[in-house]
Short mmCIF file of C-alpha atoms and ligand atoms in Angstrom, two decimals:
data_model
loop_
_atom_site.label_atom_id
_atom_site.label_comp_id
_atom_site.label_asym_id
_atom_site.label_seq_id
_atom_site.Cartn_x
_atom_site.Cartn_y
_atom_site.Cartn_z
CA UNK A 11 -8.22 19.13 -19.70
CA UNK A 12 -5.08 19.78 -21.60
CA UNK A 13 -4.24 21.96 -24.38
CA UNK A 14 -2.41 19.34 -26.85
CA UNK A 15 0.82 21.47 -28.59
CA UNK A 16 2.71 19.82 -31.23
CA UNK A 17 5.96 21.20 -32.39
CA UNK A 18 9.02 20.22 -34.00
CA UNK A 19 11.01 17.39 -32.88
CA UNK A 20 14.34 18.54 -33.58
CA UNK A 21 15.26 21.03 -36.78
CA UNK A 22 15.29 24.58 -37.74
CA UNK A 23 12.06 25.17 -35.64
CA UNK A 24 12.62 23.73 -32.57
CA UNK A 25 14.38 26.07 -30.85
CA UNK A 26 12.94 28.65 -31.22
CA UNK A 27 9.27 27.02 -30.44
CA UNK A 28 10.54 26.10 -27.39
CA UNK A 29 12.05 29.81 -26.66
CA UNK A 30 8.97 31.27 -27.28
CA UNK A 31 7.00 29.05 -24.69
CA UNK A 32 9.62 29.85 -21.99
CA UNK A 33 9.05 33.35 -23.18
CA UNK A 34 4.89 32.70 -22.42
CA UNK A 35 5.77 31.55 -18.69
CA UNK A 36 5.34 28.06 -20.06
CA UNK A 37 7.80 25.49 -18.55
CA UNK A 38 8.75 22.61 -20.19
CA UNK A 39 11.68 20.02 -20.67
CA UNK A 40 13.71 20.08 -23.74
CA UNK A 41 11.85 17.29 -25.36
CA UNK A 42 14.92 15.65 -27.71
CA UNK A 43 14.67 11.97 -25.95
CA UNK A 44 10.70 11.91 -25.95
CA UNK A 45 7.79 12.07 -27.51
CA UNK A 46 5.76 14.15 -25.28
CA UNK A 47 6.28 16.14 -22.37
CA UNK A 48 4.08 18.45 -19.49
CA UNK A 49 4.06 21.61 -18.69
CA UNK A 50 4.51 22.36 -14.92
CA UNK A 51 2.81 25.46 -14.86
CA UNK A 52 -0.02 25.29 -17.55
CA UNK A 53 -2.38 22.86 -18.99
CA UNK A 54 -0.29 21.87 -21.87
CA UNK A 55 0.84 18.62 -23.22
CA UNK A 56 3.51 19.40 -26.06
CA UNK A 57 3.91 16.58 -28.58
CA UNK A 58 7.59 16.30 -30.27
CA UNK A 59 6.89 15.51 -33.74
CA UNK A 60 8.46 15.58 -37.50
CA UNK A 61 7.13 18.82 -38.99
CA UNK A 62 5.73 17.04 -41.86
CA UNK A 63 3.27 15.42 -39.70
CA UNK A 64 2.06 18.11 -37.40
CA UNK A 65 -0.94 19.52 -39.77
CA UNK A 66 -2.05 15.90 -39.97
CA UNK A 67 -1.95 15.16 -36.35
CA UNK A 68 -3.41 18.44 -35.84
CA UNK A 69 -6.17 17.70 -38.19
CA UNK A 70 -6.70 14.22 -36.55
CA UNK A 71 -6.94 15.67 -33.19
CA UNK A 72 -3.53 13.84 -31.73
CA UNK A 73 -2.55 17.21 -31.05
CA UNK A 74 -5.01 20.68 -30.88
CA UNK A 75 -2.54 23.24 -32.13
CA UNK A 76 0.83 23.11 -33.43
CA UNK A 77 3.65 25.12 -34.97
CA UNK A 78 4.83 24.68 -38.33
CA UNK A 79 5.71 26.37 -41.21
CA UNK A 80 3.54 28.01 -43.79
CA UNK A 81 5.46 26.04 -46.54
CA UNK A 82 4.62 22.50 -44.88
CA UNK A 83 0.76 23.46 -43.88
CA UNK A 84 0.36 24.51 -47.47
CA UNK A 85 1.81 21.74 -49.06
CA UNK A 86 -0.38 19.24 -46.97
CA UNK A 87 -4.12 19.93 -47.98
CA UNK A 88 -5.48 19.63 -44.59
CA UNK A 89 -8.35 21.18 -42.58
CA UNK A 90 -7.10 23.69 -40.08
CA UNK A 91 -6.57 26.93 -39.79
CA UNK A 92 -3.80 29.22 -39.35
CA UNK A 93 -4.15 31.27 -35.96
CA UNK A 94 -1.66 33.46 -36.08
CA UNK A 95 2.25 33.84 -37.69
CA UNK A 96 5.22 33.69 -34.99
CA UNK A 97 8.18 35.40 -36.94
CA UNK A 98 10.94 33.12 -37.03
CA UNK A 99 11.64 30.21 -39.44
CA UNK A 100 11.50 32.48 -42.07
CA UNK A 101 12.01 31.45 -45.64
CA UNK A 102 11.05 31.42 -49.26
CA UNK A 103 9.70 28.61 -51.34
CA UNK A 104 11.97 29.58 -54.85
CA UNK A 105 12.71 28.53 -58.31
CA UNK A 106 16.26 28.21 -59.19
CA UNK A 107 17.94 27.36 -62.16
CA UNK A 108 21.64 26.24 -62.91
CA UNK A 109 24.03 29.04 -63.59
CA UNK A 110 24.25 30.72 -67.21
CA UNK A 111 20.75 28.85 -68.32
CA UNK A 112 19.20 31.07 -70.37
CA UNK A 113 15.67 32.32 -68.44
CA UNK A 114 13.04 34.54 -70.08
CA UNK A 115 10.52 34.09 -67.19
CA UNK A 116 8.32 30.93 -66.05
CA UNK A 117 7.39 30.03 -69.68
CA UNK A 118 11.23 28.94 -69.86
CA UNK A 119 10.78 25.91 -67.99
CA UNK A 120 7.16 24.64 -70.31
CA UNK A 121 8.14 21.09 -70.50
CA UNK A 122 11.74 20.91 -67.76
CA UNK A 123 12.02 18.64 -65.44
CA UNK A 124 11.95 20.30 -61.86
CA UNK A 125 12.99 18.53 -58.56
CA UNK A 126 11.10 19.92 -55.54
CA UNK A 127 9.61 18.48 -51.94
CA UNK A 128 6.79 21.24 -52.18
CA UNK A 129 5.23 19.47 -55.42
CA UNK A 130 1.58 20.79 -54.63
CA UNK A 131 2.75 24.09 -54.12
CA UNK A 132 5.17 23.89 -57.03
CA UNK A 133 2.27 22.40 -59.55
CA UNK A 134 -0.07 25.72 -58.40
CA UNK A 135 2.32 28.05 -59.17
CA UNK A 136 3.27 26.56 -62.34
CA UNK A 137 -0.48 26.44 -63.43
CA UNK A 138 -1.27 30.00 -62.43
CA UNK A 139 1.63 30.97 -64.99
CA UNK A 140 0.42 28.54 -67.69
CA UNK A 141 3.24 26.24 -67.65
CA UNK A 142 3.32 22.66 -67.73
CA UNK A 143 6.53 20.84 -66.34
CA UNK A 144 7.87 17.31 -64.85
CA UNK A 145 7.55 17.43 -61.14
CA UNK A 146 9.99 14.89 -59.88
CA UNK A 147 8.99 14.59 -56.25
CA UNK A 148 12.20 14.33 -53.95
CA UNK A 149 12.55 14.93 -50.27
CA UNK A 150 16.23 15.82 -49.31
CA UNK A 151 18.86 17.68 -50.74
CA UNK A 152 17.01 18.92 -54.09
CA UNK A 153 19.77 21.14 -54.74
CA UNK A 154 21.84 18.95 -56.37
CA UNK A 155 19.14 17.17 -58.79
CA UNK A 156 20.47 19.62 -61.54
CA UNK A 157 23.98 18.70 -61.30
CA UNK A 158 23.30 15.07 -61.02
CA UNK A 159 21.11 15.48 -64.58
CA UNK A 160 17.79 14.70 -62.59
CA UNK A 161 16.17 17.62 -63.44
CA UNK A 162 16.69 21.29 -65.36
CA UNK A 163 15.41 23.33 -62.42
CA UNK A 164 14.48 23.05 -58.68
CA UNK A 165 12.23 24.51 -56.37
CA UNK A 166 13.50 24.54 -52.69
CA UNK A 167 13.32 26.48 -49.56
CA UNK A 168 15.92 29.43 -49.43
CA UNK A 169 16.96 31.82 -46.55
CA UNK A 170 20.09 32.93 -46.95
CA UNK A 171 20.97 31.65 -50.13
CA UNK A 172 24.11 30.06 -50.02
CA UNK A 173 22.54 26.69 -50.91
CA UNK A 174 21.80 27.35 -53.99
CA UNK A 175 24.92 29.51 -54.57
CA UNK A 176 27.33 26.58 -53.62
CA UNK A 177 25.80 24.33 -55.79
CA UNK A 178 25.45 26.56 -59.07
CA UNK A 179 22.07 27.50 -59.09
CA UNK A 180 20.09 30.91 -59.50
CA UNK A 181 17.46 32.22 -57.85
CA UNK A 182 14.55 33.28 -60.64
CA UNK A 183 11.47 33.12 -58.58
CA UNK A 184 9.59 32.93 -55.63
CA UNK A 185 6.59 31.00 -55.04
CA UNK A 186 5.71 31.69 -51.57
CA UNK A 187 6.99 33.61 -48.44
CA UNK A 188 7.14 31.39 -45.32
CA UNK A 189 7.19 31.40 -41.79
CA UNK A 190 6.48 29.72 -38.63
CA UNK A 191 2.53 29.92 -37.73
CA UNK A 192 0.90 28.33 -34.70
CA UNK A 193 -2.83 26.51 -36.22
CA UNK A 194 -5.21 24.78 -34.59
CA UNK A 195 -7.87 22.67 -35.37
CA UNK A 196 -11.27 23.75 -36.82
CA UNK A 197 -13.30 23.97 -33.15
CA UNK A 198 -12.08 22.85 -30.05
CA UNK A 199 -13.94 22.20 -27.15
CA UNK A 200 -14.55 24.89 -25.16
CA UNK A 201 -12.42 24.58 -22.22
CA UNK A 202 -9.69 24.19 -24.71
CA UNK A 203 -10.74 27.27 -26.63
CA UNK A 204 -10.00 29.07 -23.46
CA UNK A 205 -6.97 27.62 -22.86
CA UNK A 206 -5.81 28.77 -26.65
CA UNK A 207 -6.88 32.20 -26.03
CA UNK A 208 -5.13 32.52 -22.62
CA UNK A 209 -1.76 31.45 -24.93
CA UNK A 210 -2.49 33.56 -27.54
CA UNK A 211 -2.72 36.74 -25.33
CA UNK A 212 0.54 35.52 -24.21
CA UNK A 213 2.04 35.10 -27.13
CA UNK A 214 0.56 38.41 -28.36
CA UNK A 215 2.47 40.01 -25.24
CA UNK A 216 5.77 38.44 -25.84
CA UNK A 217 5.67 39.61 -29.55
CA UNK A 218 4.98 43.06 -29.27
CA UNK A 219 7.56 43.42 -26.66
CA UNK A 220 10.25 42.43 -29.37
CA UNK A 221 9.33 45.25 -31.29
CA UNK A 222 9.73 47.65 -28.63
CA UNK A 223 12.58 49.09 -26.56
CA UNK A 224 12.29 50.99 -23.79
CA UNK A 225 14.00 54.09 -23.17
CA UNK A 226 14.91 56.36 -20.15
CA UNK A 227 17.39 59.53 -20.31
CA UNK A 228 18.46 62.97 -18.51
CA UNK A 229 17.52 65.91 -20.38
CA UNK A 230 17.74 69.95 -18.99
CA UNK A 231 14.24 71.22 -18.36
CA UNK A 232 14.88 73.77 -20.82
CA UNK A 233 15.10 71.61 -23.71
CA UNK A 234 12.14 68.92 -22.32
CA UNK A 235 9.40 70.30 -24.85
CA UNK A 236 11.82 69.85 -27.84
CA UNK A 237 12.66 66.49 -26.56
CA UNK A 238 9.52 65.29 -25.66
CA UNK A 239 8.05 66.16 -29.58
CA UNK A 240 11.06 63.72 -30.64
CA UNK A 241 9.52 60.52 -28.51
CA UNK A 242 6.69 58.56 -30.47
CA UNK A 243 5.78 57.23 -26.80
CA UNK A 244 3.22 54.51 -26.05
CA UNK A 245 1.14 57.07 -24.65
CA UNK A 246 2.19 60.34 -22.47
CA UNK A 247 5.97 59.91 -21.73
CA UNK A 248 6.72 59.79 -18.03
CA UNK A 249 8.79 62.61 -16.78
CA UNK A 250 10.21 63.38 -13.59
CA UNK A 251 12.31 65.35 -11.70
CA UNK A 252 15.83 64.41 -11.13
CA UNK A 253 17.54 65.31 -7.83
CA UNK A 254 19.84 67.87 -9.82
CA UNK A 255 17.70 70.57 -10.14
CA UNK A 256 16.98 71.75 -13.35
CA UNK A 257 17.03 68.27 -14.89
CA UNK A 258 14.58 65.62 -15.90
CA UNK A 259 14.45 61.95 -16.61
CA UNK A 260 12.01 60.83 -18.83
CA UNK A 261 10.74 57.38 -19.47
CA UNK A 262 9.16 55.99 -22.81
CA UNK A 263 8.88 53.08 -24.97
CA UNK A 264 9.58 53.42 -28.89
CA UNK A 265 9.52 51.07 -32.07
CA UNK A 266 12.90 49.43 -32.67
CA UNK A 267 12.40 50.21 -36.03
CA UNK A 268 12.64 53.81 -34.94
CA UNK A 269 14.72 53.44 -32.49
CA UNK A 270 18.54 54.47 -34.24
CA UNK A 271 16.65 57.49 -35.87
CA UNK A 272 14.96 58.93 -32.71
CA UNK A 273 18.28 58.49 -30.22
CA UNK A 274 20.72 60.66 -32.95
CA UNK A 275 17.50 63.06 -32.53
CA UNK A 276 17.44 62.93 -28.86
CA UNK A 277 21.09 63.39 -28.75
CA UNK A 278 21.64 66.25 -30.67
CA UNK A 279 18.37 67.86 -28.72
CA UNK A 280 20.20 67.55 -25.86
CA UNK A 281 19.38 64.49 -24.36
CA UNK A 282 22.41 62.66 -21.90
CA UNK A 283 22.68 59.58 -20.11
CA UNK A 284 20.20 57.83 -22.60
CA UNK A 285 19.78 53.84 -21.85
CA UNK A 286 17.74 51.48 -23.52
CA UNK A 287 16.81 48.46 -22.82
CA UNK A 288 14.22 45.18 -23.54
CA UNK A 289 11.34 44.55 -22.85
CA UNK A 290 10.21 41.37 -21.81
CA UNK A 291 6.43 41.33 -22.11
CA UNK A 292 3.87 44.21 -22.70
CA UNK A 293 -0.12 44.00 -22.40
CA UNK A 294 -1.54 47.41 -23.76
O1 PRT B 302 12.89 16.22 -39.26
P1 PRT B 302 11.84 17.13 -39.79
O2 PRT B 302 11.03 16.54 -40.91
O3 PRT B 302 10.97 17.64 -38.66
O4 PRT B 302 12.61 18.43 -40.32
P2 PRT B 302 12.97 18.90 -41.80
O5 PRT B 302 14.36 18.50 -42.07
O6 PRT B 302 11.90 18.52 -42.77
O7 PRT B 302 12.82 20.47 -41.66
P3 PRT B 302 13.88 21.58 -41.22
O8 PRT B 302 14.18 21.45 -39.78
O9 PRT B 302 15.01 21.66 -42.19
O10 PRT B 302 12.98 22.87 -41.48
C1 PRT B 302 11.79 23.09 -40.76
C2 PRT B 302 11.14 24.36 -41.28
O11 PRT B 302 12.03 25.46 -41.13
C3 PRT B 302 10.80 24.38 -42.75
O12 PRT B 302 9.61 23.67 -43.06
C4 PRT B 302 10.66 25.86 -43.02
O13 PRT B 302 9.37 26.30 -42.64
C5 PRT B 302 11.68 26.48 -42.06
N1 PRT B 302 12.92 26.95 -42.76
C6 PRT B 302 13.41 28.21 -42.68
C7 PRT B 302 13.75 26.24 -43.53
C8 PRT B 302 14.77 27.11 -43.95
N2 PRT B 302 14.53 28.32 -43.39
C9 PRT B 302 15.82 26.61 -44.80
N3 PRT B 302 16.71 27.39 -45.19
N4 PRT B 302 13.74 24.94 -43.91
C10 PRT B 302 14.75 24.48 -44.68
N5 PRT B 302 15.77 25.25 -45.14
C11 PRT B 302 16.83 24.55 -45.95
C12 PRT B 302 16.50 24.47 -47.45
O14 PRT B 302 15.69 23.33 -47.71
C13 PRT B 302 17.89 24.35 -48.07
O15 PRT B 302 18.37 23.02 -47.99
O16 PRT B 302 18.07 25.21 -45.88
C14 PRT B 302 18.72 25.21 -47.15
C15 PRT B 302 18.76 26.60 -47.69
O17 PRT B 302 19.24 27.52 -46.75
P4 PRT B 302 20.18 28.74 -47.21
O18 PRT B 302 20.38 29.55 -45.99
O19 PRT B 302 21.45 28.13 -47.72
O20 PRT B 302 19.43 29.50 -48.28
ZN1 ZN B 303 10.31 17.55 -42.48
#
């Protein structure tokens, strides 16, 4: 039996699905000229599809798990559920409005016209405010509905902004936060169950890893209890002697969102010779 992956055909997420396979051990080809491919070293089929269809092939059972973003398995009212989000493909689901419109909050745009792709999304946002507009349902290039008289406001995807910036428009708010999330199908069968679990630990593996650097450096035994209070440390650092004697090396692993504060720390302890580097997977 094969664990049945669908994932973008070509687009924003298709890269960096693939990545993160080759990042499980999973080998693959690059699937742009096919539908469907193997893997060589894992029972996996992966299916190449348009993003808007995954949650319904998922659903169907063409394909047991996919990866798609939150935006597109919210906007299609299917029947699976969302295992587990992969950090990339990140995005926002806003309201914008042209330039120098005058905005006093959602109750502004009580009976506008507003362009959008996400119109289920859009319509349950609107209703939780109160607010009753057009929907005019479009599915490319929304951002330009406003200048083209189609509609007052729009409600698009936004990452870095620039979008909406070139074409006059202004942010005012945002309906939902998005990323990339692998889902699956209500219940597999068991065997397959299995097979998603031994992924998932994988994927768990590969993802803590990013967060994480690990770091070794030199530091004179007289200054090794100062040091070692600075490193956060998985569990016990690892220190041992170097052939220098009076000097250690010590070995840890800290947060990369600590990492710029804790090496200025280490440095002015004392520390020398500090290198850092990736790590590629980590099972704790
Ligand atoms: O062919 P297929 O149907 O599979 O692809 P698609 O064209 O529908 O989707 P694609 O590849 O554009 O996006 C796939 C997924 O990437 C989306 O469903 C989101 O989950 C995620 N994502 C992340 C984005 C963006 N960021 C994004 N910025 N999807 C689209 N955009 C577009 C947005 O629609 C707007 O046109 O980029 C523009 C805005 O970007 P900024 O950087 O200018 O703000
Ligand atoms: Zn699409």
């Amino acid at each position: 039996m094969k664990l049945k992956l669908a994932v973008q055909k070509s687009g924003r997420l298709h890269e960096d699905s693939i990545r993160l396979l080759k990042e499980c051990g999973i080998d693959i080809n690059n699937g742009l000229n096919r539908l469907k491919t193997e893997a060589s070293n894992f029972p996996m089929e992966v299916l190449y599809l348009r993003d808007d269809d995954i949650p319904q092939y998922v659903q169907d059972g063409v394909a047991d798990i996919g990866i798609v973003g939150q935006n597109v398995l919210l906007e299609k009212a299917v029947h699976i559920t969302e295992v587990l989000p992969l950090g990339f493909g990140k995005c926002r689901l806003a309201l914008a409005v042209p330039k120098g419109m005058p905005y006093e909050g959602v109750q502004t745009l009580q009976g506008k016209k507003i362009a959008t792709s996400y119109p289920r999304l859009v319509q349950q946002f609107l209703q939780g405010e109160g607010v009753q507009a057009e929907l005019h349902s479009i599915s490319g290039s929304v951002e330009i509905a406003p200048n083209v008289g189609l509609a007052h406001a729009i409600a698009d995807l936004v990452s870095s902004g620039s979008t909406l910036f070139q074409n006059g428009l202004e942010e005012k708010e945002t309906i939902l936060r998005s990323e990339a999330v692998l889902v699956k199908r209500g219940a597999l069968a068991p065997e397959l169950e299995d097979l998603l679990a031994q992924l998932l630990f994988r994927i768990e593996a590969v993802k803590k890893a990013k967060n994480y650097k690990y770091i070794l450096l030199n530091a004179p035994n007289e200054k090794l209890a100062e040091i070692l209070k600075i490193l956060p440390g998985m569990k016990s650092p690892t220190v041992l002697p170097l052939a220098e004697v009076g000097w250690s090396s010590i070995h840890t692993v800290v947060q990369e969102q600590d990492f710029w504060r804790i090496i200025q720390k280490l440095t002015a302890a004392g520390a020398q010779g500090i290198l850092v580097t990736s790590i590629e997977k980590m099972v704790l």
